[in-house]
PDB file of C-alpha atoms in Angstrom:
ATOM      1  CA  MET S 527     -53.324 -16.609 -12.294  1.00 57.00           C
ATOM      2  CA  LEU S 528     -51.591 -15.380  -9.143  1.00 65.00           C
ATOM      3  CA  SER S 529     -48.430 -13.407  -9.563  1.00 72.00           C
ATOM      4  CA  LYS S 530     -45.357 -14.323  -7.564  1.00 81.00           C
ATOM      5  CA  TYR S 531     -44.649 -10.661  -6.796  1.00 81.00           C
ATOM      6  CA  THR S 532     -46.884  -7.735  -6.010  1.00 87.00           C
ATOM      7  CA  GLU S 533     -47.003  -4.828  -8.420  1.00 88.00           C
ATOM      8  CA  GLN S 534     -44.980  -2.683  -6.007  1.00 90.00           C
ATOM      9  CA  GLN S 535     -42.268  -5.377  -5.622  1.00 87.00           C
ATOM     10  CA  ARG S 536     -42.057  -5.770  -9.383  1.00 86.00           C
ATOM     11  CA  LEU S 537     -41.693  -2.007  -9.917  1.00 88.00           C
ATOM     12  CA  GLU S 538     -39.062  -1.698  -7.197  1.00 90.00           C
ATOM     13  CA  ALA S 539     -37.052  -4.591  -8.688  1.00 87.00           C
ATOM     14  CA  ARG S 540     -37.260  -2.920 -12.110  1.00 88.00           C
ATOM     15  CA  ARG S 541     -36.050   0.420 -10.665  1.00 90.00           C
ATOM     16  CA  GLN S 542     -33.110  -1.278  -8.949  1.00 88.00           C
ATOM     17  CA  SER S 543     -32.225  -3.127 -12.144  1.00 89.00           C
ATOM     18  CA  LYS S 544     -32.288   0.109 -14.129  1.00 88.00           C
ATOM     19  CA  ARG S 545     -30.182   1.855 -11.487  1.00 84.00           C
ATOM     20  CA  ARG S 546     -27.532  -0.907 -11.589  1.00 83.00           C
ATOM     21  CA  TYR S 547     -27.506  -0.829 -15.403  1.00 82.00           C
ATOM     22  CA  TYR S 548     -27.151   2.955 -15.405  1.00 80.00           C
ATOM     23  CA  GLU S 549     -24.240   2.896 -12.927  1.00 78.00           C
ATOM     24  CA  ARG S 550     -22.453   0.140 -14.873  1.00 78.00           C
ATOM     25  CA  HIS S 551     -23.016   1.974 -18.178  1.00 82.00           C
ATOM     26  CA  LYS S 552     -21.839   5.292 -16.703  1.00 82.00           C
ATOM     27  CA  LEU S 553     -18.649   3.638 -15.426  1.00 77.00           C
ATOM     28  CA  ASP S 554     -17.985   1.999 -18.810  1.00 81.00           C
ATOM     29  CA  GLU S 555     -18.417   5.348 -20.549  1.00 86.00           C
ATOM     30  CA  ARG S 556     -16.028   7.043 -18.122  1.00 83.00           C
ATOM     31  CA  LEU S 557     -13.400   4.381 -18.760  1.00 82.00           C
ATOM     32  CA  LYS S 558     -13.796   4.763 -22.542  1.00 87.00           C
ATOM     33  CA  SER S 559     -13.583   8.550 -22.212  1.00 87.00           C
ATOM     34  CA  ARG S 560     -10.383   8.293 -20.180  1.00 82.00           C
ATOM     35  CA  GLY S 561      -8.953   5.978 -22.844  1.00 85.00           C
ATOM     36  CA  ARG S 562      -9.763   8.479 -25.602  1.00 89.00           C
ATOM     37  CA  TRP S 563      -8.232  11.313 -23.569  1.00 88.00           C
ATOM     38  CA  HIS S 564      -4.989   9.379 -23.020  1.00 87.00           C
ATOM     39  CA  LYS S 565      -4.827   8.464 -26.700  1.00 87.00           C
ATOM     40  CA  ALA S 566      -5.389  12.082 -27.717  1.00 89.00           C
ATOM     41  CA  HIS S 567      -2.502  13.136 -25.478  1.00 88.00           C
ATOM     42  CA  GLY S 568      -0.108  10.753 -27.182  1.00 89.00           C
ATOM     43  CA  ALA S 569      -0.094   7.741 -24.866  1.00 87.00           C
ATOM     44  CA  THR S 570       1.299   4.638 -26.542  1.00 90.00           C
ATOM     45  CA  GLU S 571      -0.753   1.447 -26.849  1.00 91.00           C
ATOM     46  CA  ALA S 572       1.254  -0.121 -23.998  1.00 91.00           C
ATOM     47  CA  THR S 573       0.644   2.884 -21.761  1.00 92.00           C
ATOM     48  CA  GLN S 574      -3.067   2.926 -22.620  1.00 90.00           C
ATOM     49  CA  GLU S 575      -3.338  -0.769 -21.779  1.00 92.00           C
ATOM     50  CA  LEU S 576      -1.643  -0.243 -18.414  1.00 93.00           C
ATOM     51  CA  LEU S 577      -3.846   2.759 -17.652  1.00 92.00           C
ATOM     52  CA  LEU S 578      -6.928   0.661 -18.392  1.00 90.00           C
ATOM     53  CA  LYS S 579      -5.631  -2.064 -16.055  1.00 93.00           C
ATOM     54  CA  LEU S 580      -5.129   0.621 -13.420  1.00 92.00           C
ATOM     55  CA  ASP S 581      -8.724   1.815 -13.826  1.00 90.00           C
ATOM     56  CA  HIS S 582     -10.011  -1.747 -13.488  1.00 89.00           C
ATOM     57  CA  LEU S 583      -7.887  -2.253 -10.392  1.00 92.00           C
ATOM     58  CA  TRP S 584      -9.545   0.726  -8.701  1.00 88.00           C
ATOM     59  CA  VAL S 585     -12.992  -0.522  -9.695  1.00 86.00           C
ATOM     60  CA  ASN S 586     -12.244  -4.019  -8.373  1.00 87.00           C
ATOM     61  CA  LEU S 587     -11.128  -2.479  -5.107  1.00 86.00           C
ATOM     62  CA  GLY S 588     -14.547  -0.866  -4.795  1.00 81.00           C
ATOM     63  CA  TYR S 589     -13.804   2.698  -5.774  1.00 79.00           C
ATOM     64  CA  SER S 590     -16.012   4.937  -7.803  1.00 70.00           C
ATOM     65  CA  PRO S 591     -15.321   8.498  -8.904  1.00 68.00           C
ATOM     66  CA  GLY S 592     -15.492  10.898  -5.992  1.00 70.00           C
ATOM     67  CA  ALA S 593     -15.271   8.278  -3.238  1.00 75.00           C
ATOM     68  CA  SER S 594     -12.428   8.656  -0.750  1.00 85.00           C
ATOM     69  CA  GLN S 595     -10.478   5.739   0.653  1.00 86.00           C
ATOM     70  CA  TYR S 596     -11.486   6.790   4.156  1.00 88.00           C
ATOM     71  CA  ALA S 597     -15.196   6.721   3.272  1.00 88.00           C
ATOM     72  CA  ILE S 598     -14.945   3.313   1.601  1.00 89.00           C
ATOM     73  CA  LEU S 599     -13.010   1.727   4.469  1.00 91.00           C
ATOM     74  CA  LYS S 600     -15.362   3.239   7.041  1.00 92.00           C
ATOM     75  CA  SER S 601     -18.377   1.912   5.161  1.00 91.00           C
ATOM     76  CA  GLN S 602     -16.820  -1.554   4.896  1.00 91.00           C
ATOM     77  CA  SER S 603     -15.936  -1.536   8.597  1.00 93.00           C
ATOM     78  CA  LEU S 604     -19.428  -0.517   9.652  1.00 93.00           C
ATOM     79  CA  GLN S 605     -20.893  -3.193   7.387  1.00 93.00           C
ATOM     80  CA  LEU S 606     -18.588  -5.760   8.983  1.00 92.00           C
ATOM     81  CA  VAL S 607     -19.798  -4.819  12.465  1.00 92.00           C
ATOM     82  CA  CYS S 608     -23.466  -4.899  11.378  1.00 92.00           C
ATOM     83  CA  ASP S 609     -23.069  -8.282   9.687  1.00 93.00           C
ATOM     84  CA  ALA S 610     -21.228  -9.740  12.675  1.00 92.00           C
ATOM     85  CA  ASP S 611     -23.900  -8.378  14.990  1.00 91.00           C
ATOM     86  CA  SER S 612     -26.809  -9.790  12.998  1.00 93.00           C
ATOM     87  CA  GLU S 613     -25.307 -13.075  11.740  1.00 93.00           C
ATOM     88  CA  GLY S 614     -22.573 -13.769  14.270  1.00 92.00           C
ATOM     89  CA  TRP S 615     -18.839 -13.434  13.725  1.00 92.00           C
ATOM     90  CA  GLN S 616     -18.331 -17.126  12.924  1.00 94.00           C
ATOM     91  CA  ALA S 617     -20.709 -16.797   9.949  1.00 93.00           C
ATOM     92  CA  VAL S 618     -19.104 -13.576   8.720  1.00 93.00           C
ATOM     93  CA  ARG S 619     -15.441 -14.537   9.212  1.00 95.00           C
ATOM     94  CA  PRO S 620     -15.185 -16.773   6.101  1.00 95.00           C
ATOM     95  CA  ARG S 621     -16.483 -13.930   3.905  1.00 94.00           C
ATOM     96  CA  CYS S 622     -13.939 -11.575   5.468  1.00 94.00           C
ATOM     97  CA  GLU S 623     -11.168 -14.095   4.784  1.00 96.00           C
ATOM     98  CA  GLU S 624     -12.322 -14.385   1.153  1.00 96.00           C
ATOM     99  CA  MET S 625     -12.228 -10.607   0.822  1.00 94.00           C
ATOM    100  CA  LEU S 626      -8.688 -10.612   2.183  1.00 95.00           C
ATOM    101  CA  VAL S 627      -7.606 -13.218  -0.379  1.00 96.00           C
ATOM    102  CA  GLU S 628      -9.196 -11.143  -3.174  1.00 95.00           C
ATOM    103  CA  VAL S 629      -7.491  -7.956  -1.999  1.00 95.00           C
ATOM    104  CA  GLN S 630      -4.161  -9.776  -1.719  1.00 96.00           C
ATOM    105  CA  GLY S 631      -4.641 -10.799  -5.358  1.00 96.00           C
ATOM    106  CA  LEU S 632      -5.293  -7.148  -6.223  1.00 95.00           C
ATOM    107  CA  LEU S 633      -2.126  -6.202  -4.354  1.00 96.00           C
ATOM    108  CA  SER S 634      -0.174  -8.625  -6.506  1.00 97.00           C
ATOM    109  CA  GLU S 635      -1.767  -7.090  -9.633  1.00 96.00           C
ATOM    110  CA  ALA S 636      -0.973  -3.571  -8.403  1.00 96.00           C
ATOM    111  CA  ARG S 637       2.673  -4.462  -7.852  1.00 97.00           C
ATOM    112  CA  GLU S 638       2.903  -6.031 -11.320  1.00 97.00           C
ATOM    113  CA  LEU S 639       1.308  -2.917 -12.774  1.00 95.00           C
ATOM    114  CA  LEU S 640       3.837  -0.710 -10.999  1.00 96.00           C
ATOM    115  CA  ALA S 641       6.711  -2.826 -12.309  1.00 96.00           C
ATOM    116  CA  SER S 642       5.268  -2.660 -15.844  1.00 94.00           C
ATOM    117  CA  SER S 643       4.799   1.108 -15.611  1.00 94.00           C
ATOM    118  CA  LEU S 644       8.524   1.479 -14.957  1.00 93.00           C
ATOM    119  CA  ARG S 645       9.244  -0.118 -18.350  1.00 93.00           C
ATOM    120  CA  VAL S 646       7.136   2.179 -20.572  1.00 92.00           C
ATOM    121  CA  ASP S 647       8.073   5.551 -22.023  1.00 90.00           C
ATOM    122  CA  GLY S 648       6.176   8.382 -23.617  1.00 88.00           C
ATOM    123  CA  ALA S 649       3.215  10.579 -22.853  1.00 90.00           C
ATOM    124  CA  CYS S 650       1.188   9.902 -19.700  1.00 89.00           C
ATOM    125  CA  THR S 651       3.848   7.631 -18.196  1.00 91.00           C
ATOM    126  CA  GLY S 652       4.529  10.007 -15.303  1.00 92.00           C
ATOM    127  CA  TYR S 653       0.863   9.919 -14.397  1.00 91.00           C
ATOM    128  CA  LEU S 654       0.822   6.131 -14.832  1.00 92.00           C
ATOM    129  CA  LEU S 655       3.818   5.679 -12.543  1.00 94.00           C
ATOM    130  CA  ALA S 656       2.465   7.968  -9.813  1.00 94.00           C
ATOM    131  CA  SER S 657      -1.011   6.417 -10.013  1.00 92.00           C
ATOM    132  CA  SER S 658       0.388   2.883  -9.939  1.00 95.00           C
ATOM    133  CA  ALA S 659       2.423   3.682  -6.831  1.00 95.00           C
ATOM    134  CA  ALA S 660      -0.672   5.203  -5.200  1.00 93.00           C
ATOM    135  CA  ALA S 661      -2.661   2.088  -6.111  1.00 93.00           C
ATOM    136  CA  VAL S 662      -0.090  -0.175  -4.447  1.00 96.00           C
ATOM    137  CA  ASP S 663      -0.301   1.947  -1.288  1.00 94.00           C
ATOM    138  CA  ALA S 664      -4.118   1.947  -1.323  1.00 92.00           C
ATOM    139  CA  VAL S 665      -4.418  -1.807  -1.853  1.00 94.00           C
ATOM    140  CA  GLN S 666      -1.809  -2.450   0.856  1.00 95.00           C
ATOM    141  CA  LEU S 667      -3.856  -0.325   3.246  1.00 94.00           C
ATOM    142  CA  HIS S 668      -6.957  -2.372   2.383  1.00 94.00           C
ATOM    143  CA  CYS S 669      -5.015  -5.566   3.159  1.00 96.00           C
ATOM    144  CA  ASP S 670      -3.825  -4.126   6.462  1.00 95.00           C
ATOM    145  CA  ALA S 671      -7.381  -3.038   7.335  1.00 94.00           C
ATOM    146  CA  LEU S 672      -8.822  -6.488   6.623  1.00 95.00           C
ATOM    147  CA  GLU S 673      -6.078  -8.252   8.572  1.00 96.00           C
ATOM    148  CA  GLU S 674      -6.588  -5.917  11.516  1.00 95.00           C
ATOM    149  CA  GLY S 675     -10.349  -6.416  11.302  1.00 94.00           C
ATOM    150  CA  LEU S 676      -9.962 -10.193  11.393  1.00 94.00           C
ATOM    151  CA  THR S 677      -7.640 -10.028  14.410  1.00 94.00           C
ATOM    152  CA  LEU S 678      -9.772  -7.584  16.401  1.00 94.00           C
ATOM    153  CA  MET S 679     -13.075  -9.240  15.544  1.00 93.00           C
ATOM    154  CA  ASP S 680     -11.657 -12.588  16.687  1.00 93.00           C
ATOM    155  CA  ASP S 681     -11.241 -10.966  20.110  1.00 92.00           C
ATOM    156  CA  SER S 682     -14.631  -9.235  20.130  1.00 89.00           C
ATOM    157  CA  THR S 683     -16.916  -7.160  17.951  1.00 90.00           C
ATOM    158  CA  ASP S 684     -17.077  -4.542  20.702  1.00 91.00           C
ATOM    159  CA  LYS S 685     -13.297  -4.088  20.668  1.00 91.00           C
ATOM    160  CA  PHE S 686     -13.296  -3.523  16.898  1.00 92.00           C
ATOM    161  CA  PHE S 687     -16.269  -1.143  17.090  1.00 91.00           C
ATOM    162  CA  GLU S 688     -14.686   0.837  19.937  1.00 93.00           C
ATOM    163  CA  ARG S 689     -11.471   1.320  17.955  1.00 93.00           C
ATOM    164  CA  LEU S 690     -13.517   2.281  14.911  1.00 92.00           C
ATOM    165  CA  GLN S 691     -15.409   4.910  16.893  1.00 93.00           C
ATOM    166  CA  HIS S 692     -12.211   6.391  18.352  1.00 93.00           C
ATOM    167  CA  ASP S 693     -10.252   6.480  15.062  1.00 91.00           C
ATOM    168  CA  GLN S 694      -7.699   3.941  16.290  1.00 93.00           C
ATOM    169  CA  LEU S 695      -7.721   1.535  13.348  1.00 93.00           C
ATOM    170  CA  VAL S 696      -4.654   1.363  11.086  1.00 92.00           C
ATOM    171  CA  TRP S 697      -6.467   2.858   8.089  1.00 91.00           C
ATOM    172  CA  GLN S 698      -7.905   5.709  10.145  1.00 91.00           C
ATOM    173  CA  LYS S 699      -4.457   6.803  11.226  1.00 88.00           C
ATOM    174  CA  VAL S 700      -3.168   6.822   7.648  1.00 82.00           C
ATOM    175  CA  SER S 701      -6.005   7.984   5.417  1.00 58.00           C
ATOM    176  CA  ARG S 702      -7.426  10.887   7.316  1.00 56.00           C
TER     177      ARG S 702
END
């Protein structure tokens, strides 16, 4: 019986699957560890819940430990240019618009989280408040970057790429 995949393709798919599982498991363990640390330092249940929401917000935005906002936005911008170059802007634009809608939803969540963090007291609330405010700023910058990308890419991919190369995009001026 003929196999649908070669042995090498099967092994590579297995390696990728294991790598994705490992990364997801490592992230889950980090989140649990952070929860235990906050609990050990006296954070109330409400504060712990808000801190967990904050962690999930960062993950949904595409952050992982050690990644800077500049690096993530640069990577997303380069991917946008590559996709537009290979598939055409008209094919990529709807995906970019969907991303903008998702990030706008995250911005709404971040603002709600900030408002909720103002209403809790106790241990770790200072950290929660500062981190929530930083999250609102970061998500707003992502929104601004996507809106700017849509506007510039509507004009031309070259115009967007030129601004990217010369550090003239809104996020490059702020996050560097």
